[in-house]
Amino acid sequence: MTPVSLRVAMGAALEDVPAVVIDRVLERAVRRADDGTGPPIDLILGETLFHERGRLAHADRARAGADREFYSGVRHAVSSARAACASELLRAVVTHYADEIHGHFDRRVYAVATRALPVGLTALLSGLSPRELLARRRIPNLEEHVVIDGEVDALRTLARRGTIILVPTHSSNLDSLVMGNSIFRLGLPPFSYGAGLNLFTNPLTGFFMSHLGAYTVDRHKTDPLYRETLKEYATVLLERAQHNLFFPGGTRSRSGAIESHVKKGLLGTGITATLHNLRAGRDGARIFVVPATCSYPLVLEAESLVSDYLEEAGRSRYVLPEDEFNRVQRWVDFLGGLLTLDLRIELVIGRPLDPFGNDVDLAGVSRDPRGRAVDAARYLRVDGAPTDDPARDAEYTRRLGARVVAAYRRDNVALPTNILAFAFLEILRRRAPRLDLYRLLRSLGPDTSVPLDEVVTEVKKIVHGLATLASRHEIRLSRQARDAGAVIPRALATFGTYHRATAIRREGDRLHVGDANLVFFYRNRLEGYGLGEPLIPQRSDA
Amino acid sequence: VSPVDRPVAVLGAGNWGTTLAHLVAKNGHRVMLWTRHPDQRDEINGRHTNARSVPDLALHPGVSAVTDLGEAIGPAELVVVAIPSQSFRAVSRIAGDVLQPDHLVVHVTKGLEVRTHRRMTEILAEETCAAQVGVLAGPNIAAEIAMGKPAGTVITSAFPRVIEVTRRALSSEQLMVFAGADVVGVELAGALKNVVAIAAGMATELDIGENAKALLVTRGLREISRVGVAMGAHPMTFAGLAGIGDLMVTCASSRSRNNRVGRALARGELLADILAALGMVAEGVYAAVSARELAAARRIEAPLLERVHRVLYEGLPVVRALEDLMRLPAGRDVGARWPGRSG
């Protein structure tokens, strides 16, 4: 454990981060404007105003008030200003962004936040469920329901040898709490992480988020200048040897499938920080990327997520304003389900990588695919000198992204709910081979049913297929799913505890569709392993 | 050591590797040409010839041959790999002992690994730490270039520096070096076109006419483009130098090895005898296996790739294969659309 005093010192060392970020972003913009490799400053400001006006048009009035005032000031100044003022205005905008990103970061509570977390979580959870407290039932404790597996020792060791970028899968807002709590349980020092603005505004999590060393990511902001500021912020934190966590999928998986693509923006900060470290003579400062895969038997927001997925128009909305995450009763039901059935959330820590996508051993040495030691700094050197080359670094980041996605697939844990949903939908799909996904789902109602025997046979087939894949380390099969006979009762009980319309229900010797969209959502976790025909339309922008 | 002074490594002293080494040396760079044969090394260093690979070429004295991979690769920034596809992995694995992350690795091999169907840059990624890789391809009959005749080629890489350094090493009044970014497309086009070239050789030998040959080659291009696109290639790559450009020369030139294989098959010769007489690798003979399996796995109809495979490995007579291909139902040509219908 890092002593508390040291963590306070780390917090103090981060105080000037916004100033450094602002200077760097401005210096780069001015240099590019001067040498013609980037747009002139007034054009950058125009773009900011354009993007922010678009965002504010749909923003919540109360929250957007200050922003509206700020931008109307900027707009006025742009229209009346002399050219010399443009860079001062740009500074004001970048400062506005940097302050918001950094804004929730409080040095005084930062150091003790992770220590307080388990207590806080329990308080949070019991606060959610006063009835259970009154009934003197056991208070649900998230900790007992999260099983941590995988390369735990490697993560612990490398966190002492260098700076970690932890990149988990993202299926639920609960991920933030699960990760924060797991980092504490593993005895790791606090991680900074980019959390969505909505986590700060959620009354249940806001308090904790602002005390977790979290900085703010507003996914509604489309302005390239904002994204640049955000990336620079994460980069500077890494250069200050501050462990970092972000979700490279960018947003919770709408389909329920494991991420098959990751966003390259923040993922590339490890390379940029390495380059800056080399330039500053910090040759020994190493950065490691550690994937983490979190599998839930039930997903808190499943209903909202999948309906958003199926409404194609909604796929660009990053934050669902009225999803289950913000409704207290849904939390109570969800946690009640975890407690009653003793369900386990399975978190698997993946093999550590360097920022270029190579494996890393326990000593922090990069290894090529044949296990030979690699001097990773040389990926950035030309004739011995560290060199800027954004196209090169983008390609390295693509390589890294592919390795991260491969880790997610390998460390995905197939749970009974996933297996039953997959088997069930396979049978229904075979009955209607001509229907596309949307027609298929619309055709399924409460009257649609399958004899239990048929489902048992299909589940056995799927479990057998999964066991074969698991023996080749291509997926993990949950302990609770190794006995194919136990899968169906387990899955039915799990579905029954939480969702308003249970995904699948049993009537006599038949299984009926309860909520076809939920069946689709839970089966998607096993998409892409060759267990059946693909059902999710492929993205073409790979 | 400034970049200009660093030697260029060329791995493989076959006819294309040797010719490339010669071109790079003519441009004023030192070249370390790696061969596994000491006698070949001694011949190159002593007499500046490589009779086995390029009989009539007086090699530029800037080319030094070595049999030690480390000696070739160590001092270089640019490493050109000219190794046949089926030995590519073995050589890459040894080269991986000396390759470093700042090496730029460009291969010139037009083939796929049998069984795995891996592209050469995939093999490099599996066997070495090299990430800054690229592929050089195009209508480049080595013997013509060795004679000093002009040509064009395309260096394809996601890394700007790979393109820049390769162009600096190779561009000359004789050789125009174009730039591209579709590595997957260029590798697949280069490998798969050799199968079409075998079919073109058969057609030439049986004298079915230039019209029919053009029909065959064009439909073949369509088949390999569809397979390529299904594997992630950009369709336009098949219309470029590494696609149709390379296909034209391979299907027309009597110097093309794959073309020669097709013609010999049409004369009724046995594959084993043909390859023995050739004395060099005909990549299309291997690519035909991959091509058929790749098309089948993606449910792409590829009658020409299929027939070439059957001629090579299942004893289908060449006459039958060509008759089959000429009797296929005529569907749509590319881009044709009828009003009121989709697809």
PDB file of C-alpha atoms in Angstrom, chain B residues 116-255:
ATOM      1  CA  THR B 116      -2.445 -20.565 -42.724  1.00  0.00           C
ATOM      2  CA  HIS B 117      -3.145 -18.242 -45.721  1.00  0.00           C
ATOM      3  CA  ARG B 118      -1.128 -15.614 -43.874  1.00  0.00           C
ATOM      4  CA  ARG B 119       0.049 -12.526 -45.710  1.00  0.00           C
ATOM      5  CA  MET B 120       3.743 -11.739 -45.417  1.00  0.00           C
ATOM      6  CA  THR B 121       3.229  -8.696 -43.173  1.00  0.00           C
ATOM      7  CA  GLU B 122       1.158 -10.918 -40.868  1.00  0.00           C
ATOM      8  CA  ILE B 123       4.061 -13.357 -40.676  1.00  0.00           C
ATOM      9  CA  LEU B 124       6.425 -10.484 -39.840  1.00  0.00           C
ATOM     10  CA  ALA B 125       4.065  -9.446 -37.032  1.00  0.00           C
ATOM     11  CA  GLU B 126       3.974 -13.001 -35.687  1.00  0.00           C
ATOM     12  CA  GLU B 127       7.721 -13.603 -35.840  1.00  0.00           C
ATOM     13  CA  THR B 128       9.391 -10.255 -35.130  1.00  0.00           C
ATOM     14  CA  CYS B 129       9.029  -6.998 -33.207  1.00  0.00           C
ATOM     15  CA  ALA B 130       9.006  -5.018 -36.463  1.00  0.00           C
ATOM     16  CA  ALA B 131       5.904  -2.864 -36.779  1.00  0.00           C
ATOM     17  CA  GLN B 132       7.001  -0.339 -39.384  1.00  0.00           C
ATOM     18  CA  VAL B 133       6.414  -2.576 -42.382  1.00  0.00           C
ATOM     19  CA  GLY B 134       5.388  -2.199 -46.002  1.00  0.00           C
ATOM     20  CA  VAL B 135       5.079  -4.087 -49.276  1.00  0.00           C
ATOM     21  CA  LEU B 136       6.555  -3.277 -52.675  1.00  0.00           C
ATOM     22  CA  ALA B 137       4.678  -4.638 -55.691  1.00  0.00           C
ATOM     23  CA  GLY B 138       3.794  -3.881 -59.271  1.00  0.00           C
ATOM     24  CA  PRO B 139       4.485  -4.995 -62.843  1.00  0.00           C
ATOM     25  CA  ASN B 140       8.149  -5.748 -62.232  1.00  0.00           C
ATOM     26  CA  ILE B 141       9.676  -8.548 -64.288  1.00  0.00           C
ATOM     27  CA  ALA B 142      13.140  -8.684 -62.747  1.00  0.00           C
ATOM     28  CA  ALA B 143      14.937  -9.611 -65.952  1.00  0.00           C
ATOM     29  CA  GLU B 144      13.606  -6.530 -67.769  1.00  0.00           C
ATOM     30  CA  ILE B 145      14.609  -4.224 -64.958  1.00  0.00           C
ATOM     31  CA  ALA B 146      18.046  -5.841 -64.799  1.00  0.00           C
ATOM     32  CA  MET B 147      18.403  -4.963 -68.487  1.00  0.00           C
ATOM     33  CA  GLY B 148      17.837  -1.323 -67.598  1.00  0.00           C
ATOM     34  CA  LYS B 149      14.330  -1.021 -69.015  1.00  0.00           C
ATOM     35  CA  PRO B 150      11.990   1.496 -67.320  1.00  0.00           C
ATOM     36  CA  ALA B 151       9.248   0.407 -64.923  1.00  0.00           C
ATOM     37  CA  GLY B 152       6.906   1.567 -62.180  1.00  0.00           C
ATOM     38  CA  THR B 153       6.254   0.044 -58.786  1.00  0.00           C
ATOM     39  CA  VAL B 154       4.253   0.914 -55.673  1.00  0.00           C
ATOM     40  CA  ILE B 155       5.452   1.048 -52.058  1.00  0.00           C
ATOM     41  CA  THR B 156       2.543   0.545 -49.728  1.00  0.00           C
ATOM     42  CA  SER B 157       2.618   1.163 -45.995  1.00  0.00           C
ATOM     43  CA  ALA B 158       0.664   2.784 -43.170  1.00  0.00           C
ATOM     44  CA  PHE B 159       3.950   4.396 -42.112  1.00  0.00           C
ATOM     45  CA  PRO B 160       4.988   7.566 -43.976  1.00  0.00           C
ATOM     46  CA  ARG B 161       8.631   7.009 -43.116  1.00  0.00           C
ATOM     47  CA  VAL B 162       8.623   3.540 -44.706  1.00  0.00           C
ATOM     48  CA  ILE B 163       7.378   5.123 -47.926  1.00  0.00           C
ATOM     49  CA  GLU B 164       9.818   8.025 -47.748  1.00  0.00           C
ATOM     50  CA  VAL B 165      12.903   5.897 -47.089  1.00  0.00           C
ATOM     51  CA  THR B 166      11.969   3.258 -49.683  1.00  0.00           C
ATOM     52  CA  ARG B 167      11.441   5.921 -52.315  1.00  0.00           C
ATOM     53  CA  ARG B 168      14.767   7.499 -51.459  1.00  0.00           C
ATOM     54  CA  ALA B 169      16.486   4.127 -51.846  1.00  0.00           C
ATOM     55  CA  LEU B 170      14.784   2.999 -55.036  1.00  0.00           C
ATOM     56  CA  SER B 171      13.482   5.930 -57.079  1.00  0.00           C
ATOM     57  CA  SER B 172      15.481   6.595 -60.205  1.00  0.00           C
ATOM     58  CA  GLU B 173      15.051   7.604 -63.814  1.00  0.00           C
ATOM     59  CA  GLN B 174      14.530   3.936 -64.524  1.00  0.00           C
ATOM     60  CA  LEU B 175      12.107   3.114 -61.725  1.00  0.00           C
ATOM     61  CA  MET B 176       9.107   5.246 -60.761  1.00  0.00           C
ATOM     62  CA  VAL B 177       8.091   4.477 -57.177  1.00  0.00           C
ATOM     63  CA  PHE B 178       4.452   5.294 -56.405  1.00  0.00           C
ATOM     64  CA  ALA B 179       3.000   5.390 -52.892  1.00  0.00           C
ATOM     65  CA  GLY B 180       0.009   3.503 -51.497  1.00  0.00           C
ATOM     66  CA  ALA B 181      -1.646   2.791 -48.162  1.00  0.00           C
ATOM     67  CA  ASP B 182      -3.646  -0.412 -48.722  1.00  0.00           C
ATOM     68  CA  VAL B 183      -1.180  -3.048 -47.503  1.00  0.00           C
ATOM     69  CA  VAL B 184      -3.798  -5.811 -47.332  1.00  0.00           C
ATOM     70  CA  GLY B 185      -4.994  -5.084 -50.872  1.00  0.00           C
ATOM     71  CA  VAL B 186      -1.533  -4.977 -52.418  1.00  0.00           C
ATOM     72  CA  GLU B 187      -0.458  -8.196 -50.728  1.00  0.00           C
ATOM     73  CA  LEU B 188      -3.599 -10.052 -51.792  1.00  0.00           C
ATOM     74  CA  ALA B 189      -3.588  -8.653 -55.323  1.00  0.00           C
ATOM     75  CA  GLY B 190       0.068  -9.637 -55.721  1.00  0.00           C
ATOM     76  CA  ALA B 191      -0.499 -13.162 -54.458  1.00  0.00           C
ATOM     77  CA  LEU B 192      -3.818 -13.983 -56.100  1.00  0.00           C
ATOM     78  CA  LYS B 193      -3.018 -12.594 -59.517  1.00  0.00           C
ATOM     79  CA  ASN B 194      -0.496 -15.410 -59.968  1.00  0.00           C
ATOM     80  CA  VAL B 195      -3.373 -17.888 -60.119  1.00  0.00           C
ATOM     81  CA  VAL B 196      -4.982 -15.909 -62.928  1.00  0.00           C
ATOM     82  CA  ALA B 197      -1.603 -15.830 -64.665  1.00  0.00           C
ATOM     83  CA  ILE B 198      -1.510 -19.629 -64.707  1.00  0.00           C
ATOM     84  CA  ALA B 199      -4.924 -19.632 -66.409  1.00  0.00           C
ATOM     85  CA  ALA B 200      -3.691 -17.038 -68.910  1.00  0.00           C
ATOM     86  CA  GLY B 201      -0.689 -19.241 -69.701  1.00  0.00           C
ATOM     87  CA  MET B 202      -3.011 -22.176 -70.405  1.00  0.00           C
ATOM     88  CA  ALA B 203      -5.132 -19.998 -72.689  1.00  0.00           C
ATOM     89  CA  THR B 204      -2.067 -18.794 -74.564  1.00  0.00           C
ATOM     90  CA  GLU B 205      -0.752 -22.294 -75.118  1.00  0.00           C
ATOM     91  CA  LEU B 206      -4.079 -23.623 -76.344  1.00  0.00           C
ATOM     92  CA  ASP B 207      -4.458 -20.559 -78.586  1.00  0.00           C
ATOM     93  CA  ILE B 208      -8.083 -19.893 -77.687  1.00  0.00           C
ATOM     94  CA  GLY B 209      -7.724 -16.367 -79.034  1.00  0.00           C
ATOM     95  CA  GLU B 210      -6.969 -12.967 -77.579  1.00  0.00           C
ATOM     96  CA  ASN B 211     -10.666 -12.171 -77.091  1.00  0.00           C
ATOM     97  CA  ALA B 212     -11.221 -15.260 -75.011  1.00  0.00           C
ATOM     98  CA  LYS B 213      -8.021 -14.659 -73.083  1.00  0.00           C
ATOM     99  CA  ALA B 214      -9.091 -11.113 -72.235  1.00  0.00           C
ATOM    100  CA  LEU B 215     -12.447 -12.480 -71.099  1.00  0.00           C
ATOM    101  CA  LEU B 216     -10.717 -15.032 -68.909  1.00  0.00           C
ATOM    102  CA  VAL B 217      -8.270 -12.585 -67.355  1.00  0.00           C
ATOM    103  CA  THR B 218     -10.937  -9.961 -66.677  1.00  0.00           C
ATOM    104  CA  ARG B 219     -13.242 -12.451 -65.009  1.00  0.00           C
ATOM    105  CA  GLY B 220     -10.250 -13.712 -63.049  1.00  0.00           C
ATOM    106  CA  LEU B 221      -9.537 -10.176 -61.870  1.00  0.00           C
ATOM    107  CA  ARG B 222     -13.118  -9.928 -60.724  1.00  0.00           C
ATOM    108  CA  GLU B 223     -12.772 -13.141 -58.728  1.00  0.00           C
ATOM    109  CA  ILE B 224      -9.571 -12.116 -56.980  1.00  0.00           C
ATOM    110  CA  SER B 225     -10.959  -8.631 -56.264  1.00  0.00           C
ATOM    111  CA  ARG B 226     -13.995 -10.115 -54.595  1.00  0.00           C
ATOM    112  CA  VAL B 227     -11.892 -12.415 -52.458  1.00  0.00           C
ATOM    113  CA  GLY B 228      -9.550  -9.514 -51.654  1.00  0.00           C
ATOM    114  CA  VAL B 229     -12.329  -7.105 -50.722  1.00  0.00           C
ATOM    115  CA  ALA B 230     -13.923  -9.751 -48.494  1.00  0.00           C
ATOM    116  CA  MET B 231     -10.594  -9.945 -46.672  1.00  0.00           C
ATOM    117  CA  GLY B 232     -10.337  -6.205 -46.156  1.00  0.00           C
ATOM    118  CA  ALA B 233      -8.710  -4.922 -49.358  1.00  0.00           C
ATOM    119  CA  HIS B 234      -9.780  -1.651 -50.943  1.00  0.00           C
ATOM    120  CA  PRO B 235     -11.454  -2.421 -54.284  1.00  0.00           C
ATOM    121  CA  MET B 236      -9.538   0.323 -56.139  1.00  0.00           C
ATOM    122  CA  THR B 237      -6.243  -1.358 -55.302  1.00  0.00           C
ATOM    123  CA  PHE B 238      -7.095  -4.012 -57.879  1.00  0.00           C
ATOM    124  CA  ALA B 239      -7.290  -1.278 -60.523  1.00  0.00           C
ATOM    125  CA  GLY B 240      -3.810  -0.001 -59.628  1.00  0.00           C
ATOM    126  CA  LEU B 241      -0.226  -0.929 -60.438  1.00  0.00           C
ATOM    127  CA  ALA B 242      -0.169  -3.835 -57.980  1.00  0.00           C
ATOM    128  CA  GLY B 243      -3.506  -5.115 -59.302  1.00  0.00           C
ATOM    129  CA  ILE B 244      -4.280  -4.843 -62.970  1.00  0.00           C
ATOM    130  CA  GLY B 245      -0.780  -3.526 -63.704  1.00  0.00           C
ATOM    131  CA  ASP B 246       0.876  -6.631 -62.371  1.00  0.00           C
ATOM    132  CA  LEU B 247      -1.826  -8.862 -63.835  1.00  0.00           C
ATOM    133  CA  MET B 248      -1.255  -7.462 -67.338  1.00  0.00           C
ATOM    134  CA  VAL B 249       2.441  -8.153 -67.335  1.00  0.00           C
ATOM    135  CA  THR B 250       2.115 -11.588 -65.742  1.00  0.00           C
ATOM    136  CA  CYS B 251      -0.564 -12.706 -68.175  1.00  0.00           C
ATOM    137  CA  ALA B 252       1.212 -11.333 -71.245  1.00  0.00           C
ATOM    138  CA  SER B 253       4.874 -11.970 -70.599  1.00  0.00           C
ATOM    139  CA  SER B 254       6.560 -15.201 -71.542  1.00  0.00           C
ATOM    140  CA  ARG B 255       9.078 -14.389 -68.806  1.00  0.00           C
TER     141      ARG B 255
END
